[in-house]
Coordinates of C-alpha atoms and ligand atoms in Angstrom, one line a residue:
M1 CA 18.9 -15.2 -19.8
E2 CA 17.8 -13.2 -17.0
H3 CA 16.7 -9.7 -17.7
I4 CA 16.7 -7.2 -14.9
Y5 CA 15.5 -3.6 -14.7
F6 CA 15.1 -2.5 -11.1
G7 CA 14.8 1.2 -10.1
M8 CA 15.1 2.5 -6.5
G9 CA 14.3 6.1 -6.3
A10 CA 13.8 6.6 -2.7
K11 CA 16.2 7.6 0.0
V12 CA 15.1 5.6 3.0
Y13 CA 16.0 6.3 6.8
F14 CA 14.9 3.3 8.9
E15 CA 15.7 4.1 12.3
R16 CA 13.9 4.0 15.6
G17 CA 13.7 7.6 17.2
G18 CA 15.0 9.1 13.8
L19 CA 12.1 11.2 13.1
E20 CA 13.5 14.7 14.3
K21 CA 17.0 13.7 13.1
Y22 CA 15.9 13.3 9.5
I23 CA 12.9 15.9 9.2
P24 CA 15.2 18.9 8.5
E25 CA 16.5 17.2 5.3
V26 CA 13.2 18.5 3.9
K27 CA 15.0 21.9 3.5
N28 CA 17.1 20.8 0.7
Y29 CA 13.7 20.1 -1.2
G30 CA 11.5 23.1 -0.5
K31 CA 10.9 26.2 1.1
K32 CA 7.3 26.0 2.0
I33 CA 5.9 22.6 2.9
L34 CA 2.4 21.2 2.6
I35 CA 2.0 18.5 5.3
V36 CA -0.5 16.0 4.0
S37 CA -2.5 13.9 6.6
G38 CA -5.6 12.3 7.7
K39 CA -7.9 14.3 10.1
T40 CA -7.1 12.8 13.6
F41 CA -4.0 10.3 14.2
I42 CA -1.5 13.0 13.5
F43 CA -2.8 15.4 15.9
K44 CA -3.6 13.0 18.5
S45 CA -0.5 11.2 18.6
G46 CA 1.4 14.4 18.9
L47 CA 3.3 13.6 15.7
Y48 CA 2.1 17.0 14.0
G49 CA 3.4 19.0 17.1
R50 CA 6.7 17.3 16.9
I51 CA 7.2 17.7 13.2
S52 CA 5.9 21.4 13.2
K53 CA 8.2 22.1 15.9
T54 CA 11.4 20.7 14.0
L55 CA 10.5 22.4 10.8
S56 CA 10.1 25.8 12.7
E57 CA 13.2 25.2 14.6
N58 CA 14.9 24.7 11.1
G59 CA 13.3 27.9 9.5
V60 CA 11.0 25.9 7.2
E61 CA 7.7 27.4 6.6
H62 CA 4.8 24.8 6.6
I63 CA 1.0 24.5 6.5
S64 CA -1.3 21.6 7.1
Y65 CA -3.7 19.8 4.7
S66 CA -5.4 17.2 7.0
G67 CA -8.4 16.5 4.8
V68 CA -7.4 13.1 3.4
N69 CA -10.1 10.3 4.2
P70 CA -9.0 6.8 5.0
E71 CA -9.8 5.6 1.4
P72 CA -8.7 9.0 -0.4
D73 CA -11.0 10.0 -3.4
T74 CA -10.5 12.4 -6.4
D75 CA -12.0 15.2 -4.2
D76 CA -9.7 14.9 -1.5
V77 CA -6.7 15.2 -3.8
D78 CA -8.1 17.9 -5.8
R79 CA -8.9 20.1 -2.7
G80 CA -5.3 19.5 -1.5
A81 CA -3.9 20.4 -4.8
R82 CA -5.9 23.8 -4.9
L83 CA -4.6 24.6 -1.5
C84 CA -1.0 23.7 -2.4
A85 CA -1.1 25.8 -5.5
K86 CA -2.8 28.7 -3.9
E87 CA -0.4 28.8 -0.8
G88 CA 2.8 28.4 -3.3
C89 CA 3.9 25.1 -1.5
D90 CA 6.8 23.7 -3.2
C91 CA 7.2 20.3 -1.3
I92 CA 4.9 17.8 0.1
L93 CA 5.5 16.0 3.4
A94 CA 3.0 13.1 3.6
V95 CA 2.5 11.7 7.2
G96 CA 0.2 8.7 7.8
G97 CA -0.6 5.4 6.1
G98 CA -1.3 4.8 2.5
S99 CA -4.0 7.1 2.4
A100 CA -1.9 10.1 3.1
M101 CA 1.1 9.2 1.3
D102 CA -0.9 8.3 -1.9
A103 CA -2.8 11.4 -1.5
G104 CA 0.3 13.4 -1.0
K105 CA 2.0 11.8 -4.3
A106 CA -1.2 12.8 -6.2
I107 CA -1.3 16.3 -5.0
A108 CA 2.5 16.7 -6.0
V109 CA 1.2 15.9 -9.6
V110 CA -2.0 17.8 -9.8
S111 CA -0.9 21.0 -8.0
V112 CA 1.6 21.9 -10.7
N113 CA 0.0 20.4 -13.7
G114 CA -3.5 21.7 -13.0
G115 CA -7.0 20.4 -13.5
S116 CA -8.2 17.3 -11.6
V117 CA -6.4 14.1 -10.4
R118 CA -8.8 12.4 -12.9
G119 CA -6.6 13.6 -15.8
Y120 CA -3.7 11.8 -14.5
F121 CA -4.7 8.1 -13.8
G122 CA -2.4 5.5 -15.4
E123 CA 1.2 5.5 -16.6
M124 CA 2.1 8.9 -18.1
E125 CA 4.4 11.7 -18.8
Y126 CA 3.5 14.9 -16.9
A127 CA 4.1 18.3 -18.6
K128 CA 5.6 19.6 -15.4
E129 CA 7.7 17.7 -12.9
P130 CA 5.7 17.0 -9.7
L131 CA 6.7 18.5 -6.4
P132 CA 9.1 16.4 -4.4
V133 CA 7.5 14.0 -1.8
F134 CA 8.8 13.2 1.7
T135 CA 7.0 10.5 3.7
V136 CA 6.5 9.5 7.3
P137 CA 4.6 6.2 7.3
T138 CA 2.6 5.6 10.3
T139 CA 1.3 2.3 9.4
C140 CA 3.2 -0.9 8.6
G141 CA 1.8 -2.1 5.2
T142 CA 1.5 0.0 2.2
G143 CA 5.0 0.4 1.0
S144 CA 3.8 3.5 -0.6
E145 CA 7.0 5.3 0.8
V146 CA 9.0 3.6 -2.0
T147 CA 6.7 2.9 -4.7
R148 CA 5.7 4.9 -7.9
F149 CA 2.0 4.3 -7.2
A150 CA -0.6 6.4 -5.9
V151 CA -4.2 4.6 -5.4
I152 CA -7.1 6.9 -5.4
V153 CA -11.0 6.1 -5.2
D154 CA -12.8 7.2 -8.4
R155 CA -16.4 7.4 -7.0
L156 CA -17.8 8.1 -10.3
E157 CA -16.4 4.8 -11.9
K158 CA -16.8 3.0 -8.6
T159 CA -13.3 1.7 -8.4
K160 CA -9.9 2.5 -7.3
K161 CA -7.5 4.0 -9.9
T162 CA -3.8 4.3 -10.0
L163 CA -1.3 7.1 -10.7
S164 CA 1.9 5.3 -11.8
S165 CA 5.4 7.2 -12.5
E166 CA 8.6 7.0 -11.4
K167 CA 8.3 10.8 -10.8
I168 CA 6.2 10.4 -7.9
I169 CA 8.5 7.9 -5.9
P170 CA 9.3 9.8 -2.7
K171 CA 12.6 11.5 -2.6
V172 CA 13.1 10.7 1.0
S173 CA 11.2 8.5 3.5
I174 CA 11.5 8.3 7.3
L175 CA 10.7 5.1 9.0
D176 CA 10.7 5.5 12.8
S177 CA 9.1 2.4 14.4
N178 CA 8.4 4.4 17.6
V179 CA 5.3 6.0 15.5
L180 CA 3.9 2.5 15.6
K181 CA 3.8 2.3 19.4
T182 CA 0.1 4.0 19.5
L183 CA -1.1 2.2 16.4
P184 CA -4.0 -0.2 17.3
Q185 CA -3.1 -3.9 17.2
K186 CA -5.9 -4.4 14.6
L187 CA -4.3 -1.9 12.2
I188 CA -1.0 -3.4 12.6
L189 CA -2.3 -6.9 11.7
A190 CA -4.4 -5.6 8.9
T191 CA -1.7 -3.1 7.3
G192 CA 0.7 -6.0 7.8
M193 CA -1.7 -8.3 5.6
D194 CA -1.5 -5.8 3.0
A195 CA 2.3 -6.0 3.0
F196 CA 2.3 -9.8 3.1
S197 CA -0.1 -9.3 0.0
H198 CA 2.3 -7.1 -1.7
G199 CA 5.3 -9.6 -1.2
A200 CA 3.2 -12.6 -2.2
E201 CA 1.5 -11.1 -5.4
S202 CA 4.8 -9.4 -6.4
F203 CA 6.4 -12.9 -6.4
L204 CA 3.7 -14.3 -8.7
S205 CA 3.8 -11.1 -11.1
A206 CA 4.5 -11.6 -14.7
R207 CA 6.9 -8.6 -14.0
A208 CA 9.0 -10.1 -11.4
D209 CA 12.8 -10.6 -11.8
A210 CA 15.4 -12.1 -9.6
L211 CA 16.0 -8.8 -7.7
S212 CA 12.1 -8.4 -7.0
K213 CA 11.8 -11.8 -6.0
M214 CA 14.5 -11.5 -3.4
F215 CA 12.8 -8.7 -2.1
A216 CA 9.2 -10.3 -2.1
R217 CA 10.8 -13.8 -0.6
E218 CA 12.5 -11.8 2.2
S219 CA 9.3 -9.7 3.0
I220 CA 6.9 -12.8 3.2
K221 CA 9.6 -14.6 5.4
L222 CA 9.4 -11.7 7.9
L223 CA 5.7 -11.1 7.8
W224 CA 4.9 -14.8 8.0
E225 CA 7.1 -15.1 11.2
Y226 CA 6.2 -11.9 13.0
L227 CA 2.8 -11.0 12.1
P228 CA 1.2 -13.9 14.4
Q229 CA 3.8 -12.8 17.0
A230 CA 2.3 -9.4 16.9
Y231 CA -1.1 -10.8 17.6
R232 CA 0.3 -12.5 20.8
E233 CA 2.5 -9.7 21.9
P234 CA 0.7 -6.5 20.7
E235 CA 3.0 -4.2 22.9
N236 CA 6.2 -5.5 21.6
I237 CA 8.1 -2.8 19.6
E238 CA 10.7 -5.0 18.3
I239 CA 8.1 -7.2 16.6
K240 CA 6.3 -4.1 15.2
E241 CA 9.7 -3.1 13.8
K242 CA 10.0 -6.2 12.0
I243 CA 6.7 -5.9 10.6
F244 CA 7.6 -2.3 9.4
L245 CA 10.8 -3.7 7.7
G246 CA 8.7 -6.4 5.9
S247 CA 6.4 -3.7 4.7
L248 CA 9.2 -1.5 3.4
I249 CA 10.9 -4.6 1.7
A250 CA 7.6 -5.6 0.0
G251 CA 7.2 -2.0 -1.3
L252 CA 10.5 -2.5 -2.9
A253 CA 9.3 -5.7 -4.5
L254 CA 5.9 -4.1 -5.4
N255 CA 7.3 -1.2 -6.9
K256 CA 8.9 -3.3 -9.7
T257 CA 6.1 -5.8 -10.2
G258 CA 2.8 -4.2 -9.3
T259 CA 0.1 -6.5 -7.9
I260 CA -1.7 -9.3 -9.5
I261 CA -5.6 -10.0 -8.8
V262 CA -5.8 -10.2 -5.0
H263 CA -5.6 -6.4 -4.8
G264 CA -8.1 -5.9 -7.7
M265 CA -10.6 -8.4 -6.2
G266 CA -10.1 -6.7 -2.6
Y267 CA -11.1 -3.4 -4.3
S268 CA -14.5 -4.8 -4.7
L269 CA -14.9 -5.3 -0.9
T270 CA -13.7 -1.8 -0.3
I271 CA -16.1 -0.2 -2.7
K272 CA -19.1 -2.3 -1.6
H273 CA -18.6 -2.7 2.1
N274 CA -16.0 -0.1 3.0
V275 CA -13.7 -3.0 4.1
H276 CA -10.3 -1.7 5.1
H277 CA -7.7 -2.2 2.3
G278 CA -5.4 -4.5 4.2
T279 CA -8.3 -6.7 5.7
A280 CA -9.8 -7.0 2.0
N281 CA -6.5 -8.5 0.9
A282 CA -6.3 -10.7 3.9
V283 CA -9.7 -12.2 3.0
M284 CA -9.0 -12.6 -0.6
L285 CA -5.4 -13.8 -0.8
P286 CA -6.0 -17.5 0.6
Y287 CA -8.6 -18.1 -1.8
V288 CA -7.0 -16.6 -4.8
F289 CA -3.5 -18.4 -4.0
E290 CA -5.3 -21.8 -3.6
Y291 CA -7.2 -21.4 -7.1
L292 CA -4.1 -20.3 -8.8
K293 CA -2.0 -23.4 -7.3
E294 CA -4.7 -25.5 -9.0
N295 CA -4.7 -23.3 -12.3
G296 CA -1.3 -22.6 -13.8
Y297 CA 0.9 -21.5 -10.9
A298 CA 1.7 -24.7 -9.3
A299 CA 5.6 -24.3 -9.8
E300 CA 5.5 -20.8 -8.3
M301 CA 3.3 -22.0 -5.6
S302 CA 5.8 -24.7 -4.7
E303 CA 8.6 -22.1 -4.2
L304 CA 6.3 -19.9 -1.9
E305 CA 5.4 -23.1 0.1
E306 CA 9.0 -23.5 1.0
I307 CA 8.2 -20.6 3.3
W308 CA 4.6 -21.1 4.5
G309 CA 4.2 -24.8 4.0
D310 CA 0.9 -25.8 2.2
T311 CA -0.9 -23.0 0.5
G312 CA -4.1 -24.2 2.4
K313 CA -2.7 -23.0 5.6
L314 CA -3.1 -19.3 4.5
K315 CA -6.8 -19.2 5.7
G316 CA -5.6 -20.5 9.2
F317 CA -2.8 -17.8 9.2
V318 CA -5.5 -15.0 8.5
A319 CA -8.0 -16.4 11.0
G320 CA -5.3 -17.2 13.5
M321 CA -4.7 -13.3 14.1
G322 CA -8.4 -12.7 14.5
L323 CA -8.9 -11.2 11.0
P324 CA -12.0 -12.2 8.9
S325 CA -11.4 -15.0 6.7
T326 CA -14.6 -15.3 4.7
L327 CA -16.6 -13.0 2.7
G328 CA -19.3 -13.4 5.4
G329 CA -16.8 -12.3 7.9
V330 CA -17.0 -8.8 6.1
G331 CA -20.6 -8.5 5.9
V332 CA -21.0 -9.9 2.3
I333 CA -24.2 -11.9 1.4
R334 CA -24.4 -14.6 -1.2
E335 CA -26.9 -12.2 -3.3
E336 CA -24.0 -9.9 -3.8
I337 CA -21.7 -12.2 -5.4
D338 CA -22.6 -11.2 -9.1
E339 CA -22.2 -7.5 -8.0
L340 CA -18.8 -8.2 -6.5
T341 CA -17.7 -10.3 -9.4
D342 CA -18.6 -7.3 -11.6
L343 CA -16.6 -5.0 -9.5
S344 CA -13.8 -7.4 -9.5
V345 CA -13.8 -7.5 -13.2
V346 CA -13.2 -3.7 -13.2
G347 CA -10.8 -3.7 -10.3
T348 CA -8.5 -6.3 -11.8
K349 CA -8.3 -4.6 -15.2
R350 CA -4.9 -3.2 -14.7
S351 CA -3.4 -6.0 -12.8
M352 CA -4.7 -8.7 -14.9
K353 CA -1.7 -7.6 -17.2
N354 CA 0.6 -8.9 -14.5
M355 CA -0.9 -12.3 -14.8
K356 CA 0.8 -15.0 -17.0
M357 CA -2.9 -15.8 -18.3
K358 CA -5.7 -13.7 -18.5
M359 CA -8.8 -14.9 -16.2
E360 CA -12.3 -14.9 -17.2
R361 CA -15.2 -13.4 -15.3
S362 CA -16.3 -16.7 -14.4
E363 CA -13.0 -17.7 -12.7
L364 CA -13.3 -14.6 -10.5
K365 CA -16.8 -15.6 -9.6
K366 CA -15.6 -19.0 -8.6
I367 CA -13.0 -17.7 -6.3
L368 CA -15.6 -15.3 -4.8
E369 CA -17.9 -18.2 -4.1
R370 CA -15.2 -20.1 -2.5
A371 CA -14.5 -17.2 -0.3
M372 CA -18.3 -16.9 0.5
Ligands
FE2_401 FE1 -1.9 -2.8 -0.9

């Protein structure tokens, strides 16, 4: 008998031009807001000015923490948490891609519970309720606006680690596709491939159920159709909005199931060669899926092949958008395969639990060799 458990914590507004309309809702969650973001996009795009103006007009006090790096690490979070506590902020508004949203969620936990984010990795109960989090996603890939995950780089252990709790699912997320207008095409495609990977990995996860699969399938369909169109028509906002929607829906699937090993193997490329998260997944996904089709996942793959045809086509799908489709394409040399394998073993530790069979180091190495 089918068994379903599916929680959806976030309130989502998906509306072009809706930013100023929904930002005032933050009043219901806090009196002093910490706006968490990266260093440049939010200011250059004029987004910070618009949000700050709307908050001021509604009498909401706010300050900025713009110290989040593209792959946020424990220091980025700990600094933000100290600022948040010192300033007495009681709500987080994270504006940006996965980096800002994940850092914002982690700051929400650490600022009230104390210590360093290092003490909060994994699935756990927090002594004190994390601060409420609002998000305004500005990329179309992470799905972080609806998930219970926050992924943070741990430089000491040379891997990415995850905070996982329903308590950090954002309370309200505002998806206004106008914010994608100035996002470079390369980032639309790379973050879109992150979303594609979320949908596809979610579908294969051992934790998938009928509902999560429905979301996963729908997101894959949207992204399979519209990502190549975004490559051909980079200015078309209707197409970008479809990718935004695909990313949101993939996030809902991901929130239930987590990822499988594509993400964990992709981490090794980010750690070793600073490869963008979405690009790293785009490189690894075709090789992982080909391998899984031959090794235990034939039935699941044939369901997915109803959407994308033969799994062998995935490489062409990635390369056709001008994204790197081999390890060489992201600067890896053959001599690094062993080190990348070790990093992949660490990186897949958590997601291996979502596989229906455990994979050995030698199998991960085989996949990396194919991708070379
Ligand atoms: Fe991701």
